[in-house]
CSV table of C-alpha atoms in Angstrom, one decimal:
chain,number,residue,atom,x,y,z
A,1385,MET,CA,14.8,8.4,10.9
A,1386,THR,CA,13.2,11.2,8.9
A,1387,PHE,CA,13.5,12.7,5.5
A,1388,THR,CA,16.1,15.5,5.1
A,1389,ALA,CA,15.4,16.9,1.6
A,1390,ASP,CA,12.5,18.6,0.1
A,1391,ALA,CA,10.6,17.3,-2.9
A,1392,SER,CA,12.4,19.5,-5.4
A,1393,ASP,CA,15.8,18.2,-4.2
A,1394,LEU,CA,14.6,14.6,-4.4
A,1395,THR,CA,13.4,15.2,-8.0
A,1396,ALA,CA,16.8,16.7,-8.9
A,1397,ARG,CA,18.6,13.6,-7.7
A,1398,ARG,CA,16.2,11.1,-9.1
A,1399,PRO,CA,18.3,8.2,-10.5
A,1400,SER,CA,18.1,6.9,-14.1
A,1401,ILE,CA,15.9,3.8,-14.4
A,1402,ASP,CA,16.1,1.7,-17.5
A,1403,GLY,CA,12.7,1.1,-18.9
A,1404,CYS,CA,9.2,2.1,-17.6
A,1405,VAL,CA,8.7,3.0,-14.0
A,1406,PRO,CA,5.4,1.7,-12.6
A,1407,ARG,CA,3.0,4.4,-11.7
A,1408,HIS,CA,1.5,2.5,-8.8
A,1409,VAL,CA,3.5,0.0,-6.6
A,1410,ALA,CA,1.8,-1.9,-3.9
A,1411,ILE,CA,3.7,-3.8,-1.2
A,1412,ILE,CA,2.7,-6.7,1.1
A,1413,MET,CA,5.2,-6.1,3.9
A,1414,ASP,CA,5.7,-9.6,5.2
A,1415,GLY,CA,8.2,-11.2,7.6
A,1416,ASN,CA,8.4,-8.9,10.6
A,1417,GLY,CA,7.6,-11.7,13.1
A,1418,ARG,CA,9.9,-14.3,11.4
A,1419,TRP,CA,12.8,-11.7,11.4
A,1420,ALA,CA,12.4,-11.1,15.1
A,1421,LYS,CA,12.1,-14.8,16.0
A,1422,ALA,CA,15.2,-15.7,14.0
A,1423,ARG,CA,17.1,-13.2,16.3
A,1424,GLY,CA,15.5,-14.2,19.5
A,1425,LEU,CA,13.6,-10.9,19.7
A,1426,PRO,CA,10.0,-10.2,20.5
A,1427,ARG,CA,7.7,-9.8,17.4
A,1428,THR,CA,7.2,-6.2,18.3
A,1429,GLU,CA,10.9,-5.5,17.6
A,1430,GLY,CA,10.3,-6.8,14.1
A,1431,HIS,CA,7.4,-4.4,13.6
A,1432,ARG,CA,9.5,-1.5,14.9
A,1433,ARG,CA,12.3,-2.3,12.5
A,1434,GLY,CA,9.8,-2.7,9.7
A,1435,ALA,CA,8.4,0.8,10.3
A,1436,GLU,CA,11.9,2.1,9.7
A,1437,VAL,CA,12.0,0.4,6.3
A,1438,ILE,CA,8.8,2.1,5.3
A,1439,ARG,CA,10.5,5.5,5.7
A,1440,ARG,CA,13.3,4.5,3.3
A,1441,ILE,CA,10.9,3.0,0.7
A,1442,VAL,CA,8.7,6.1,0.7
A,1443,ARG,CA,11.8,8.2,0.0
A,1444,ARG,CA,13.0,5.8,-2.7
A,1445,SER,CA,9.6,5.9,-4.4
A,1446,ILE,CA,9.8,9.6,-4.7
A,1447,GLU,CA,13.4,9.4,-6.0
A,1448,THR,CA,12.5,6.8,-8.7
A,1449,GLY,CA,9.3,8.5,-9.9
A,1450,VAL,CA,6.7,6.2,-8.5
A,1451,GLU,CA,3.5,8.2,-8.2
A,1452,ILE,CA,1.5,5.9,-5.8
A,1453,LEU,CA,2.8,3.6,-3.1
A,1454,THR,CA,0.3,1.4,-1.4
A,1455,LEU,CA,1.4,-0.5,1.8
A,1456,PHE,CA,-0.6,-3.3,3.4
A,1457,SER,CA,-0.1,-2.2,7.0
A,1458,PHE,CA,-2.8,-3.9,8.9
A,1459,SER,CA,-5.3,-6.4,7.6
A,1460,SER,CA,-8.8,-7.0,8.9
A,1461,GLU,CA,-7.6,-10.5,9.9
A,1462,ASN,CA,-4.8,-9.1,12.1
A,1463,TRP,CA,-7.2,-8.4,14.9
A,1464,SER,CA,-7.0,-12.1,15.8
A,1465,ARG,CA,-3.3,-11.8,16.7
A,1466,PRO,CA,-2.3,-11.6,20.4
A,1467,ALA,CA,-3.7,-8.5,22.1
A,1468,THR,CA,-0.2,-7.3,23.0
A,1469,GLU,CA,0.9,-7.4,19.4
A,1470,VAL,CA,-2.2,-5.6,18.1
A,1471,SER,CA,-1.8,-2.9,20.8
A,1472,TYR,CA,1.8,-2.4,19.7
A,1473,LEU,CA,0.8,-2.1,16.0
A,1474,LEU,CA,-1.8,0.4,16.8
A,1475,GLY,CA,0.8,2.3,18.8
A,1476,LEU,CA,3.1,2.3,15.8
A,1477,LEU,CA,0.3,3.9,13.7
A,1478,ARG,CA,-0.3,6.6,16.4
A,1479,ARG,CA,3.5,7.4,16.5
A,1480,PHE,CA,3.6,7.4,12.7
A,1481,VAL,CA,1.0,10.1,12.5
A,1482,ARG,CA,2.4,12.1,15.4
A,1483,THR,CA,6.1,12.0,14.4
A,1484,ASP,CA,6.3,11.3,10.6
A,1485,LEU,CA,3.2,13.1,9.2
A,1486,ALA,CA,4.7,16.6,9.3
A,1487,ASN,CA,7.8,15.4,7.6
A,1488,LEU,CA,5.8,13.6,4.9
A,1489,HIS,CA,3.8,16.7,4.4
A,1490,GLU,CA,6.9,18.9,4.0
A,1491,ASN,CA,8.1,16.5,1.3
A,1492,GLY,CA,4.9,16.6,-0.7
A,1493,VAL,CA,3.5,13.2,0.2
A,1494,ARG,CA,-0.2,12.8,0.1
A,1495,VAL,CA,-1.6,10.2,2.6
A,1496,ARG,CA,-4.7,8.1,1.8
A,1497,VAL,CA,-6.1,5.4,4.0
A,1498,ILE,CA,-8.2,2.5,2.7
A,1499,GLY,CA,-10.1,0.0,4.8
A,1500,GLU,CA,-13.0,-0.3,7.1
A,1501,ARG,CA,-13.2,2.5,9.6
A,1502,ASP,CA,-16.4,1.6,11.4
A,1503,GLY,CA,-15.6,0.1,14.8
A,1504,LEU,CA,-12.1,1.7,15.1
A,1505,ALA,CA,-11.3,3.6,18.2
A,1506,SER,CA,-12.2,7.3,17.9
A,1507,ASP,CA,-8.7,8.5,18.3
A,1508,ILE,CA,-7.4,6.2,15.6
A,1509,ARG,CA,-10.2,7.4,13.2
A,1510,ALA,CA,-9.3,11.0,14.1
A,1511,LEU,CA,-5.6,10.4,13.3
A,1512,LEU,CA,-6.4,8.8,10.0
A,1513,GLU,CA,-8.6,11.7,9.0
A,1514,GLU,CA,-6.0,14.2,10.2
A,1515,ALA,CA,-3.4,12.6,8.0
A,1516,GLU,CA,-5.6,12.7,4.9
A,1517,ARG,CA,-6.8,16.3,5.6
A,1518,LEU,CA,-3.4,17.8,6.1
A,1519,THR,CA,-1.8,16.2,3.0
A,1520,CYS,CA,-4.7,16.2,0.6
A,1521,ASP,CA,-3.1,18.8,-1.8
A,1522,ASN,CA,0.3,17.2,-2.0
A,1523,THR,CA,1.6,15.8,-5.3
A,1524,ALA,CA,5.1,14.3,-4.9
A,1525,LEU,CA,3.8,10.9,-4.0
A,1526,THR,CA,0.5,9.4,-2.9
A,1527,LEU,CA,1.1,7.0,0.1
A,1528,VAL,CA,-2.0,4.7,0.4
A,1529,VAL,CA,-2.1,3.0,3.8
A,1530,ALA,CA,-4.3,-0.1,3.8
A,1531,PHE,CA,-5.4,-0.2,7.4
A,1532,ASN,CA,-8.0,-2.6,8.7
A,1533,TYR,CA,-8.3,-3.7,5.1
A,1534,GLY,CA,-9.6,-6.9,3.7
A,1535,SER,CA,-10.3,-7.2,0.0
A,1536,ARG,CA,-13.2,-9.6,0.3
A,1537,GLN,CA,-15.0,-7.2,2.8
A,1538,GLU,CA,-14.3,-4.4,0.3
A,1539,LEU,CA,-16.1,-6.4,-2.4
A,1540,VAL,CA,-19.0,-7.2,0.0
A,1541,ASP,CA,-19.3,-3.5,0.8
A,1542,ALA,CA,-19.3,-2.7,-2.9
A,1543,ALA,CA,-22.0,-5.3,-3.6
A,1544,ARG,CA,-24.1,-3.9,-0.7
A,1545,LYS,CA,-23.8,-0.3,-2.1
A,1546,LEU,CA,-24.9,-1.6,-5.6
A,1547,ALA,CA,-27.9,-3.4,-4.0
A,1548,GLU,CA,-28.9,-0.2,-2.1
A,1549,ASP,CA,-28.6,2.0,-5.2
A,1550,VAL,CA,-30.8,-0.4,-7.3
A,1551,ALA,CA,-33.4,-0.6,-4.5
A,1552,ALA,CA,-33.5,3.2,-4.2
A,1553,GLY,CA,-33.9,3.6,-8.0
A,1554,ARG,CA,-30.5,5.3,-8.4
A,1555,LEU,CA,-29.2,2.5,-10.6
A,1556,ASP,CA,-30.7,0.1,-13.0
A,1557,SER,CA,-29.5,-3.5,-12.5
A,1558,ARG,CA,-28.7,-3.7,-16.2
A,1559,GLU,CA,-26.2,-0.9,-15.7
A,1560,ILE,CA,-24.0,-2.9,-13.3
A,1561,ASP,CA,-20.7,-3.6,-14.9
A,1562,SER,CA,-17.0,-3.6,-13.9
A,1563,ASP,CA,-16.9,0.2,-13.8
A,1564,ALA,CA,-19.9,0.3,-11.4
A,1565,ILE,CA,-18.2,-2.1,-9.1
A,1566,ALA,CA,-14.9,-0.3,-9.2
A,1567,GLU,CA,-16.6,3.0,-8.4
A,1568,ARG,CA,-17.8,1.6,-5.1
A,1569,LEU,CA,-14.5,0.2,-3.9
A,1570,TYR,CA,-12.3,1.9,-1.3
A,1571,THR,CA,-9.8,2.6,-4.2
A,1572,ARG,CA,-12.4,4.2,-6.5
A,1573,ASP,CA,-10.2,7.2,-7.3
A,1574,ILE,CA,-6.9,5.3,-7.2
A,1575,PRO,CA,-5.5,3.5,-10.3
A,1576,ASP,CA,-4.9,-0.2,-10.1
A,1577,PRO,CA,-1.4,-1.2,-9.0
A,1578,ASP,CA,1.0,-1.9,-11.9
A,1579,LEU,CA,3.4,-3.8,-9.6
A,1580,ILE,CA,2.7,-5.8,-6.4
A,1581,ILE,CA,5.7,-6.8,-4.3
A,1582,ARG,CA,5.6,-9.3,-1.5
A,1583,THR,CA,8.5,-9.8,0.8
A,1584,SER,CA,9.6,-12.9,2.8
A,1585,GLY,CA,9.3,-15.4,-0.1
A,1586,GLU,CA,5.6,-16.0,0.3
A,1587,GLN,CA,3.7,-16.1,-3.0
A,1588,ARG,CA,0.1,-15.2,-2.3
A,1589,LEU,CA,-2.1,-12.1,-2.1
A,1590,SER,CA,-3.5,-12.7,1.4
A,1591,ASN,CA,-6.8,-10.9,0.7
A,1592,PHE,CA,-5.1,-7.8,-0.6
A,1593,LEU,CA,-6.4,-5.9,-3.6
A,1594,LEU,CA,-8.1,-8.9,-5.2
A,1595,TRP,CA,-10.1,-6.9,-7.7
A,1596,GLN,CA,-7.5,-4.3,-8.4
A,1597,ALA,CA,-4.7,-6.9,-9.0
A,1598,ALA,CA,-6.4,-8.4,-12.1
A,1599,TYR,CA,-3.6,-7.2,-14.4
A,1600,SER,CA,-0.9,-6.3,-12.0
A,1601,GLU,CA,2.7,-7.7,-12.3
A,1602,PHE,CA,4.0,-9.6,-9.3
A,1603,TYR,CA,7.4,-9.6,-7.8
A,1604,PHE,CA,8.2,-12.0,-4.9
A,1605,GLU,CA,11.2,-10.9,-2.8
A,1606,PRO,CA,12.9,-13.5,-0.5
A,1607,ALA,CA,14.1,-10.9,2.0
A,1608,LEU,CA,12.0,-10.4,5.2
A,1609,TRP,CA,10.6,-6.9,5.4
A,1610,PRO,CA,12.9,-5.6,8.1
A,1611,ASP,CA,15.9,-6.5,5.8
A,1612,TYR,CA,14.3,-4.9,2.7
A,1613,ASP,CA,16.2,-1.9,1.3
A,1614,LYS,CA,16.3,0.4,-1.7
A,1615,ASP,CA,18.4,-2.0,-3.7
A,1616,ALA,CA,15.8,-4.7,-3.4
A,1617,PHE,CA,13.2,-2.1,-4.4
A,1618,ASP,CA,15.2,-1.1,-7.4
A,1619,ARG,CA,15.5,-4.8,-8.4
A,1620,ALA,CA,11.7,-5.1,-8.4
A,1621,LEU,CA,11.4,-1.9,-10.6
A,1622,ALA,CA,14.0,-3.2,-13.0
A,1623,SER,CA,12.2,-6.6,-13.3
A,1624,TYR,CA,8.9,-4.7,-14.0
A,1625,ALA,CA,10.6,-2.6,-16.7
A,1626,LYS,CA,11.5,-5.7,-18.7
A,1627,ARG,CA,8.0,-7.1,-18.7
A,1628,ASP,CA,5.6,-7.0,-21.6
A,1629,ARG,CA,2.2,-6.0,-20.2
A,1630,ARG,CA,-0.4,-7.2,-22.7
A,1631,PHE,CA,-3.7,-6.9,-20.7
A,1632,GLY,CA,-5.1,-9.8,-22.7
A,1633,ARG,CA,-4.0,-8.5,-26.0
A,1634,VAL,CA,-1.4,-10.0,-28.4
A,1635,SER,CA,2.2,-8.9,-27.6
A,1636,SER,CA,3.4,-6.1,-29.8
A,1637,GLN,CA,6.6,-8.1,-30.3
A,1638,ALA,CA,4.6,-11.2,-31.3
A,1639,ALA,CA,2.5,-9.1,-33.7
A,1640,THR,CA,5.6,-8.1,-35.6
């Protein structure tokens, strides 16, 4: 499944959304394995079907005016899964770059990858770099792929960079604040997510964007990821639009 319309056509057919559309939506795509097990299928089939859903949600994000879509595709803890499953997931990534990247590029999607790259196979690193390089000037949507990503490791890496900068005299320890930490995260040039969606009914972050989620809104979707569709995505956006985001301040409604 590929996109069939260019970015200008998608904008022209953008549906009306009541309320505010989140600028940045992040999704924990959960439930592939359970979906396959419930149907007597191998876990790899769940991952294959889940990859098809990604294409539909990327398209829907452009249609609804979401600017940034972050997908938790492969965590640093996923390496502990069975070797056959890990191999299949890496194969999906390779196929994504080789078959979907050109189409994403044609539709104005910019690809960013966050996560630890040291230790990855050279061909995987080359594919990730190719995706970022080819699409770096696109503006219809930024697709952030969290690959080999773990938020605690991200914070450890940021702390290490701060320590190195202080030791080298590039930074005074008294200047360390939340901005200094944020500038050393993998997401340093990406705004924090406004809305985080998790599918499958689970209600936890699972080491995903722990720092960045400080003021995010959450939406927990009962559907397993392979069953997720644009209607479920729209429900999450509609729920977000009704919320009063205060960021620690008094609600404007309460103030009046």
